Short mmCIF file of C-alpha atoms and ligand atoms in Angstrom, two decimals:
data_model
loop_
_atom_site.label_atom_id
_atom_site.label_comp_id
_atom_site.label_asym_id
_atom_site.label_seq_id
_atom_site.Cartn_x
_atom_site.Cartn_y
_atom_site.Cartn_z
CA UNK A 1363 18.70 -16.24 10.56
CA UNK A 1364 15.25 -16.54 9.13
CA UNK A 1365 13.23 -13.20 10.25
CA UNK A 1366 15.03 -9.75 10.36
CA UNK A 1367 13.94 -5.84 11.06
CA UNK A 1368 14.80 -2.79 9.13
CA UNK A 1369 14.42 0.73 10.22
CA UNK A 1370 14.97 4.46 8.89
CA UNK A 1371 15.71 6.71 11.79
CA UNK A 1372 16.78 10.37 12.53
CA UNK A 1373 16.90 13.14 9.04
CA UNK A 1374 15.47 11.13 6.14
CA UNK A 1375 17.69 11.24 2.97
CA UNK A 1376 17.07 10.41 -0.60
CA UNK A 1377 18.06 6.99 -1.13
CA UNK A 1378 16.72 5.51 2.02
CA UNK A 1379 13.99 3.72 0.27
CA UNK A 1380 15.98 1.80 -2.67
CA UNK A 1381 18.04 0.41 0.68
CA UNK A 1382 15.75 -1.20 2.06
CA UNK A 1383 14.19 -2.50 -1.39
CA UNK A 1384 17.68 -4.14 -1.64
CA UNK A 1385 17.43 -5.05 1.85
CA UNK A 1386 14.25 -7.09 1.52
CA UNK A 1387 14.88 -8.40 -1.92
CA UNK A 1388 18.13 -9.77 -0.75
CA UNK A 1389 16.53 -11.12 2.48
CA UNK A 1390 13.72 -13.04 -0.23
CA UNK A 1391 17.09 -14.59 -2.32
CA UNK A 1392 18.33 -16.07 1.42
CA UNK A 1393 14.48 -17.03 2.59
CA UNK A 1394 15.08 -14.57 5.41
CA UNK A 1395 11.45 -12.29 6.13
CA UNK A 1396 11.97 -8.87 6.62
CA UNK A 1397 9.91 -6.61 8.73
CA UNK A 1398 9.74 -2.76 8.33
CA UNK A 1399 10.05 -1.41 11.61
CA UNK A 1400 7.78 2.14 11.47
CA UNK A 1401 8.70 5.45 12.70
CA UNK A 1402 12.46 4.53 14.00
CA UNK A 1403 13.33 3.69 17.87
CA UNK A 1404 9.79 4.99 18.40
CA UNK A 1405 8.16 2.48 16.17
CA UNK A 1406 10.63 0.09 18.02
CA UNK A 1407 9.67 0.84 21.36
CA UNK A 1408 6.00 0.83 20.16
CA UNK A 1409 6.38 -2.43 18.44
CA UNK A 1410 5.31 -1.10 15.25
CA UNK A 1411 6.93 -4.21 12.94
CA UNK A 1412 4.93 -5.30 9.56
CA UNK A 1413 6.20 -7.83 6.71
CA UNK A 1414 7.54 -6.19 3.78
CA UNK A 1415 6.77 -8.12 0.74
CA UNK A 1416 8.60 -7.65 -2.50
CA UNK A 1417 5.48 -5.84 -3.79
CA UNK A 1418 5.39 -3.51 -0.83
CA UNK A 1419 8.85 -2.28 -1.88
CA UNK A 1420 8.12 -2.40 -5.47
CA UNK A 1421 8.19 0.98 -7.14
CA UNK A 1422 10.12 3.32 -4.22
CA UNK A 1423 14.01 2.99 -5.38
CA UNK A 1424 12.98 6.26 -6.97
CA UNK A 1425 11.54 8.15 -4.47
CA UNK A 1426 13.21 10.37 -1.67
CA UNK A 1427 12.13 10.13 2.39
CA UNK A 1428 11.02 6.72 3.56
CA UNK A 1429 8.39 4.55 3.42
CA UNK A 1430 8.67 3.35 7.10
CA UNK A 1431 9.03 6.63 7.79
CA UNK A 1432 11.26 8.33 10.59
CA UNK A 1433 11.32 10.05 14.10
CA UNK A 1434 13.72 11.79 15.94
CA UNK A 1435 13.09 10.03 19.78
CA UNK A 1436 14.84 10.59 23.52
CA UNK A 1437 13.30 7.30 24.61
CA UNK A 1438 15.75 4.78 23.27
CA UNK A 1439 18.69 6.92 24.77
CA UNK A 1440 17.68 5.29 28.35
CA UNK A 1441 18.57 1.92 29.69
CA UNK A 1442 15.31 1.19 30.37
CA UNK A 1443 14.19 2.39 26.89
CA UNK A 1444 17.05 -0.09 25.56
CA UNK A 1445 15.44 -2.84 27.32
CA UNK A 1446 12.00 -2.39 26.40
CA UNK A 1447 13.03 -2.50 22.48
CA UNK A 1448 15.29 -5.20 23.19
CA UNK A 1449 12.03 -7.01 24.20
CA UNK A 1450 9.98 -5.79 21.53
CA UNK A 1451 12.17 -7.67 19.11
CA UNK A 1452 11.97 -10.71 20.78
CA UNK A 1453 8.40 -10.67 21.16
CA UNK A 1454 8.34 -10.30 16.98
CA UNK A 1455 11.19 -13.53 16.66
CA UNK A 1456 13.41 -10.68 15.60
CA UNK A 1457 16.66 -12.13 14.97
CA UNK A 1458 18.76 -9.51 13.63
CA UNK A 1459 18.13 -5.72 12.66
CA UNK A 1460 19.23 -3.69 10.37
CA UNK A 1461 18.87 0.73 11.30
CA UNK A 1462 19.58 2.65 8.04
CA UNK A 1463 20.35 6.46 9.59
CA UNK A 1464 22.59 8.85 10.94
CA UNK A 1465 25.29 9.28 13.97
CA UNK A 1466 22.11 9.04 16.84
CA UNK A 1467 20.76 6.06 14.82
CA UNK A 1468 24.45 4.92 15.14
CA UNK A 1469 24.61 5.34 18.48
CA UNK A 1470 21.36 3.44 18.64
CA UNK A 1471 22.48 0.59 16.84
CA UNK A 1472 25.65 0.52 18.82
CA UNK A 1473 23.40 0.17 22.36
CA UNK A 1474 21.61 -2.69 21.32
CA UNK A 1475 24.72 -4.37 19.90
CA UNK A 1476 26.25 -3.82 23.21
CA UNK A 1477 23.11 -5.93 24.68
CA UNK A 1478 24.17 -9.02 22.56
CA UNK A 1479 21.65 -8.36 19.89
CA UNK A 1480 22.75 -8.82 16.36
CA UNK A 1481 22.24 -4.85 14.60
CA UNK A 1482 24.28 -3.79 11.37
CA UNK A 1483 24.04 -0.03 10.41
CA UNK A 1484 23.84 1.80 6.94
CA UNK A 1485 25.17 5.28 6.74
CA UNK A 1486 22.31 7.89 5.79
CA UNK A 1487 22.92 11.20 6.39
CA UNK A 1488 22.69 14.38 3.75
CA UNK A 1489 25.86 16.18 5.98
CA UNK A 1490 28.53 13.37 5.18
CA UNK A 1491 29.66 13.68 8.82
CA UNK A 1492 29.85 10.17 9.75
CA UNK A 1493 33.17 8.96 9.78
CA UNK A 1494 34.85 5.38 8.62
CA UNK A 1495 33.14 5.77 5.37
CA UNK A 1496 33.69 7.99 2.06
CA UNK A 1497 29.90 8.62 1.19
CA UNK A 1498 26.84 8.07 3.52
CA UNK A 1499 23.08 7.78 1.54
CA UNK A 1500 21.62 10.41 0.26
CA UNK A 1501 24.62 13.32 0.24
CA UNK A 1502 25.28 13.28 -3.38
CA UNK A 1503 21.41 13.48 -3.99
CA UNK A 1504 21.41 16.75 -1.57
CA UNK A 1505 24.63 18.50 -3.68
CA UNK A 1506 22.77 17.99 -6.77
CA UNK A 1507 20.12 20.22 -5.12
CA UNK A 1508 21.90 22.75 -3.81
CA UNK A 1509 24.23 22.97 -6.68
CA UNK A 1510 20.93 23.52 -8.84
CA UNK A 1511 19.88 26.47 -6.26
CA UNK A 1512 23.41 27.88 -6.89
CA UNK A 1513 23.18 28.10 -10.50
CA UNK A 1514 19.39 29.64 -10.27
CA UNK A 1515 20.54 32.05 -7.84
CA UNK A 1516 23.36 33.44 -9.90
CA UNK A 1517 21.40 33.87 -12.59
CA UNK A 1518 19.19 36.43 -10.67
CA UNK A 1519 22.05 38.02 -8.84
CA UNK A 1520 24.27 38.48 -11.87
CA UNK A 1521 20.64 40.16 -13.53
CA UNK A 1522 20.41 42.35 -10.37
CA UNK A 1523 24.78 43.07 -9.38
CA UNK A 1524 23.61 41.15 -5.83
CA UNK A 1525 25.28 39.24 -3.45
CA UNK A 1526 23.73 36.03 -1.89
CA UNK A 1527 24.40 34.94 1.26
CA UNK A 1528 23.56 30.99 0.95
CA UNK A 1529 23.21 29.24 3.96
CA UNK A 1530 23.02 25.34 3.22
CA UNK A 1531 22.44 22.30 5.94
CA UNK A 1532 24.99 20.28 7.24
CA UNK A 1533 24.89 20.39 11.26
CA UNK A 1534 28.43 20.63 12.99
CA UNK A 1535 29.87 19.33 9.79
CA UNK A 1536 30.73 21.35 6.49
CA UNK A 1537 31.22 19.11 3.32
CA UNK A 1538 27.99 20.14 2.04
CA UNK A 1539 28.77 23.66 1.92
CA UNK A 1540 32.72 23.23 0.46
CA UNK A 1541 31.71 21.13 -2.05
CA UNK A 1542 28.95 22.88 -3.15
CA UNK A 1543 31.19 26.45 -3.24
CA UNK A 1544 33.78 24.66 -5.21
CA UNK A 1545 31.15 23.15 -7.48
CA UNK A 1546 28.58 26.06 -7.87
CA UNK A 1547 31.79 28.40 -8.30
CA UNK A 1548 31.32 30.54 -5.04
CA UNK A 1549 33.22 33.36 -4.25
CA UNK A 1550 33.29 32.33 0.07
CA UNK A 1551 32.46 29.61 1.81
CA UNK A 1552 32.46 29.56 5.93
CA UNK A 1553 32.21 26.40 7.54
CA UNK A 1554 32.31 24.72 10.63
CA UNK A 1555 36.09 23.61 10.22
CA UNK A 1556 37.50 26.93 8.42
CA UNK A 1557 34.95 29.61 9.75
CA UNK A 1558 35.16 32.92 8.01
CA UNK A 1559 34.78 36.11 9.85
CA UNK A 1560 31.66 38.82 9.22
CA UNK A 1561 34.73 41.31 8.52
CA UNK A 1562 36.23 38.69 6.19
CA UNK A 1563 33.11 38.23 4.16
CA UNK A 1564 32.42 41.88 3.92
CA UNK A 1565 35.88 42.36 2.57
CA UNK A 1566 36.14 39.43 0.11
CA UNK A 1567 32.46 41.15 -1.04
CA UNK A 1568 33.67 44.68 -1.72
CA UNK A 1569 36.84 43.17 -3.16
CA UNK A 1570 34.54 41.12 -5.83
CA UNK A 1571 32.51 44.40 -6.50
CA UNK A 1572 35.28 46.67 -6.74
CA UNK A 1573 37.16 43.55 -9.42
CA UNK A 1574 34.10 44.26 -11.60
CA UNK A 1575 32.58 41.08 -10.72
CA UNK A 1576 28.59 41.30 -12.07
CA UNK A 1577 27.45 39.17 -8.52
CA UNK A 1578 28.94 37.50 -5.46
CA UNK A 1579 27.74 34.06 -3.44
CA UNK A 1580 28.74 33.39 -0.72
CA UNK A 1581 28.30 29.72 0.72
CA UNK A 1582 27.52 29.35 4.81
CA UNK A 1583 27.49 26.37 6.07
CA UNK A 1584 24.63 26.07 9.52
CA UNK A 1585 27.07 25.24 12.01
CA UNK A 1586 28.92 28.34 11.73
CA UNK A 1587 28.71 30.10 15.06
CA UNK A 1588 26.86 33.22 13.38
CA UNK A 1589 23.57 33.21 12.18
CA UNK A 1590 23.11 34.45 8.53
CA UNK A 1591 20.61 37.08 9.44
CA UNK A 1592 23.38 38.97 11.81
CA UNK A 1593 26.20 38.62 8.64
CA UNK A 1594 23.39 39.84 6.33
CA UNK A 1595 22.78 42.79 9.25
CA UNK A 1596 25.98 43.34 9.73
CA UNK A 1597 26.78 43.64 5.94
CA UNK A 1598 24.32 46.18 5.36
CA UNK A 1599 24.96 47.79 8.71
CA UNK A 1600 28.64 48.71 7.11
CA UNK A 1601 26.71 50.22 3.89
CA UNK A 1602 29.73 49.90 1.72
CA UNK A 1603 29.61 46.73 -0.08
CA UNK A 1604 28.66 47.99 -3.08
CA UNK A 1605 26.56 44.68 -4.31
CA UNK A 1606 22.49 44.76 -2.93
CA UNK A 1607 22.69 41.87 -0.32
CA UNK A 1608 20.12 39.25 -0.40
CA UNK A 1609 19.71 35.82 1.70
CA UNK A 1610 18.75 32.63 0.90
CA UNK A 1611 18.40 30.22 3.24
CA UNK A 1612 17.68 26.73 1.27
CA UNK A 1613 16.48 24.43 4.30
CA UNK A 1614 14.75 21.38 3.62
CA UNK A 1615 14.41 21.23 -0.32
CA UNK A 1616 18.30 19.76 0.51
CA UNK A 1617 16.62 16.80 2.15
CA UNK A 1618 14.40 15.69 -0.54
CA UNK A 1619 13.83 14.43 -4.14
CA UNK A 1620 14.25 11.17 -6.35
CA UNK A 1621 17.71 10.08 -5.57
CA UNK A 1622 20.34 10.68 -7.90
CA UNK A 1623 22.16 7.49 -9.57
CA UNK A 1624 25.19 7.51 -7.18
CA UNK A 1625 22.39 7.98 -4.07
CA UNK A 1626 20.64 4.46 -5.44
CA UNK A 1627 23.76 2.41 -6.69
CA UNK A 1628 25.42 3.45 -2.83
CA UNK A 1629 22.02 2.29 -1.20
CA UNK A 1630 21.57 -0.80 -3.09
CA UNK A 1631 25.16 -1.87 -2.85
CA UNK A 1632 24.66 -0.59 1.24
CA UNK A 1633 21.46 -2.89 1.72
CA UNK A 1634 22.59 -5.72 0.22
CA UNK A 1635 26.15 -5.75 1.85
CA UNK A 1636 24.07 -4.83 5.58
CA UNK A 1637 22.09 -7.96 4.78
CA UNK A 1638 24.82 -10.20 4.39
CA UNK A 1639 27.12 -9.04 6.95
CA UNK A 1640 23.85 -10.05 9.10
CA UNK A 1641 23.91 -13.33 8.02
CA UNK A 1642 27.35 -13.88 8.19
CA UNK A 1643 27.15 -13.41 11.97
CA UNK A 1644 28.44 -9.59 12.15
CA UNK A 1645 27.28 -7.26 14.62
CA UNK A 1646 27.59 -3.77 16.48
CA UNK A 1647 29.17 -2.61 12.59
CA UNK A 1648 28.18 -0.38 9.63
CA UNK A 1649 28.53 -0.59 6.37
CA UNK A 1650 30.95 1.54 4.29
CA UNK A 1651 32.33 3.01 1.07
CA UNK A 1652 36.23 2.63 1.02
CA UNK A 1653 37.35 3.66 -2.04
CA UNK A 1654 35.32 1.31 -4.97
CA UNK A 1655 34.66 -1.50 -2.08
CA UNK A 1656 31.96 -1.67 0.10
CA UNK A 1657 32.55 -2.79 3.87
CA UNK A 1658 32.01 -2.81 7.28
CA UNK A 1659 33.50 -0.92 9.93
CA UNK A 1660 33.02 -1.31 13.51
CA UNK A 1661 30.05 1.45 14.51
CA UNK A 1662 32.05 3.23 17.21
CA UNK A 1663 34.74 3.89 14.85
CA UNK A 1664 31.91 5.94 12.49
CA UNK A 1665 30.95 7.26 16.00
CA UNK A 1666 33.87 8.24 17.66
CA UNK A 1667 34.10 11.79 15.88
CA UNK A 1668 32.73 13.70 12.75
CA UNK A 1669 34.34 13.15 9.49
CA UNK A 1670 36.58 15.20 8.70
CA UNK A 1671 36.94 17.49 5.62
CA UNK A 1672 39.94 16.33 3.49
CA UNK A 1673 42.02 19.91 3.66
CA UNK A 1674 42.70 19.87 0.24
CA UNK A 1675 39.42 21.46 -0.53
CA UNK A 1676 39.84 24.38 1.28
CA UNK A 1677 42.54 25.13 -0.83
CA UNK A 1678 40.70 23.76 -4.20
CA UNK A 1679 38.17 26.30 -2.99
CA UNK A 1680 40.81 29.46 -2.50
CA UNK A 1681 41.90 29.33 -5.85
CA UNK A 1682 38.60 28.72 -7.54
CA UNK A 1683 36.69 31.45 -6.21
CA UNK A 1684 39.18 34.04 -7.67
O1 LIG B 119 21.05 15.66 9.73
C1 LIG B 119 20.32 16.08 8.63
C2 LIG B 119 19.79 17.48 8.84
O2 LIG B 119 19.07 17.86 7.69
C3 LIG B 119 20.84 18.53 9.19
O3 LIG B 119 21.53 18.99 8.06
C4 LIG B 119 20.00 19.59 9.85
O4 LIG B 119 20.77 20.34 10.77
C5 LIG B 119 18.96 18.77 10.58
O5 LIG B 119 18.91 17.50 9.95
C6 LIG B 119 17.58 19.38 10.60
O6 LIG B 119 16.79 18.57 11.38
P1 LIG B 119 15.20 18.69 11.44
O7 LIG B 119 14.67 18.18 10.13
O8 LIG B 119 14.82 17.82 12.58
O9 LIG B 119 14.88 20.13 11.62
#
């Protein structure tokens, strides 16, 4: 393999950029050329491919998003759309590619394996909800963020006897949200897998007010089937809750910033071990965190379903939040 692709697709994350620094540093230490694929499947179907040279990806293991930056496309979903990228790479003397993303970037990289053309993934995602591996890029980076918020917020709410509702990313999965409750001491958390009730919250609120507590936060994960702004109407609607209610609703401040040191150690190890499953002839897998060891799994395993939370959070987080 002498000439390979890399591409950052779907939600950037922190930690997308010092993989592929190890991605094309690696590929100069086997002679192999790397080419930055811009903009995802759309840069793809586009043909938008340029050499990275070891100065072009000198100076960005620090910095959050992506240099090749990303897009979130329908195109590549189609057969035809397959196809046309399929040629794309050929046109370039693409021999192998490597898509650093999420589960639709998965499923990407998982079509054009199934065409016979050699793709390895890396697992970026801020919601940790792709499965077959312990940590995807750029999660830990995101929990240092909203564990930060946490901490600000209770100082204000313990100056003011509030409650926050927090409502923190994540999609349909909620490992964001329970691990940030457990480690920003919250006194709920509703998620996705373990979804708390508007009546619930309200009474775990008054019961926190009435134990003399100076403030309340409550954690919401966005896949709950409520939207914060009902719970937040509905807890003022029942005008007994004792704490002032406020929202915050931290959106995309979760997606960005310098990486922390587990974000770039994960990424480099992640690049590195994506380029030389490539040259050792893998295909149609991703690369993964088991434990200490990174690697690979086959894509439609990380595919198949959303990772689960392990259940003894839940129960880490009962007893905490006391
Ligand atoms: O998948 C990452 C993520 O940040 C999710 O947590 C969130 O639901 C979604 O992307 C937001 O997507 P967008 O940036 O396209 O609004």
């Amino acid at each position: 393999m002498k000439r390979i692709g890399v591409m950052t697709s779907g939600g950037d994350s922190s930690g997308m950029n010092a993989a592929i620094r190890a991605v094309v540093r690696t590929g100069l230490e086997y002679d192999i050329e790397v080419f930055g694929v811009r903009q995802g499947f759309l840069g793809l179907l586009n043909g938008d491919f340029h050499k990275l040279t070891s100065f072009e990806v000198s100076g960005i293991l620090q910095r959050g998003g992506t240099i090749l930056q990303t897009a979130r496309t329908q195109d590549f979903k189609t057969a035809a759309g397959q196809a046309k990228g399929l040629r794309r790479l050929n046109e370039h003397g693409i021999e192998g590619l490597i898509i650093i993303g999420g589960d639709g970037s998965l499923r990407g990289a998982q079509a054009l394996a199934n065409l016979g053309f050699p793709v390895v993934g890396i697992p970026a995602s801020i919601d940790n909800d792709i499965d077959g591996t312990n940590m995807s890029i750029g999660v830990d980076t995101a929990l240092n963020t909203i564990i930060e918020s946490l901490d600000r917020i209770r100082d204000t709410a313990t100056s003011h006897t509030r409650a926050f509702i927090i409502e923190v990313m994540g999609r349909n999965c909620g490992y964001l949200a329970i691990i940030s409750s457990i480690l920003g001491g919250a006194e709920i958390v509703s998620v996705p897998e373990r979804e708390i009730s508007l009546e619930e919250i309200h009474d775990a609120l008054v019961s926190a007010y009435v134990r003399g507590k100076s403030h309340a936060v409550a954690v919401i994960a966005e896949g709950v089937s409520y939207k914060t702004t009902d719970l937040v109407e509905y807890l003022e609607s029942r005008g007994d809750v004792g704490f002032e209610v406020r929202l915050s609703i931290l959106g995309h401040v979760q997606r960005g910033g310098s990486p922390s040191a587990f974000d770039r150690l994960l990424a480099t190890r992640m690049g590195v071990k994506a380029l030389e499953a490539l040259r050792e002839g893998q295909s149609g897998v991703m690369v993964a965190l088991d434990g200490p060891e990174m690697t690979t799994v086959p894509i439609e395993k990380a595919i198949g379903r959303t990772r689960p939370i392990n259940p003894s959070y839940f129960e880490l987080a009962r007893i905490l939040s006391r």
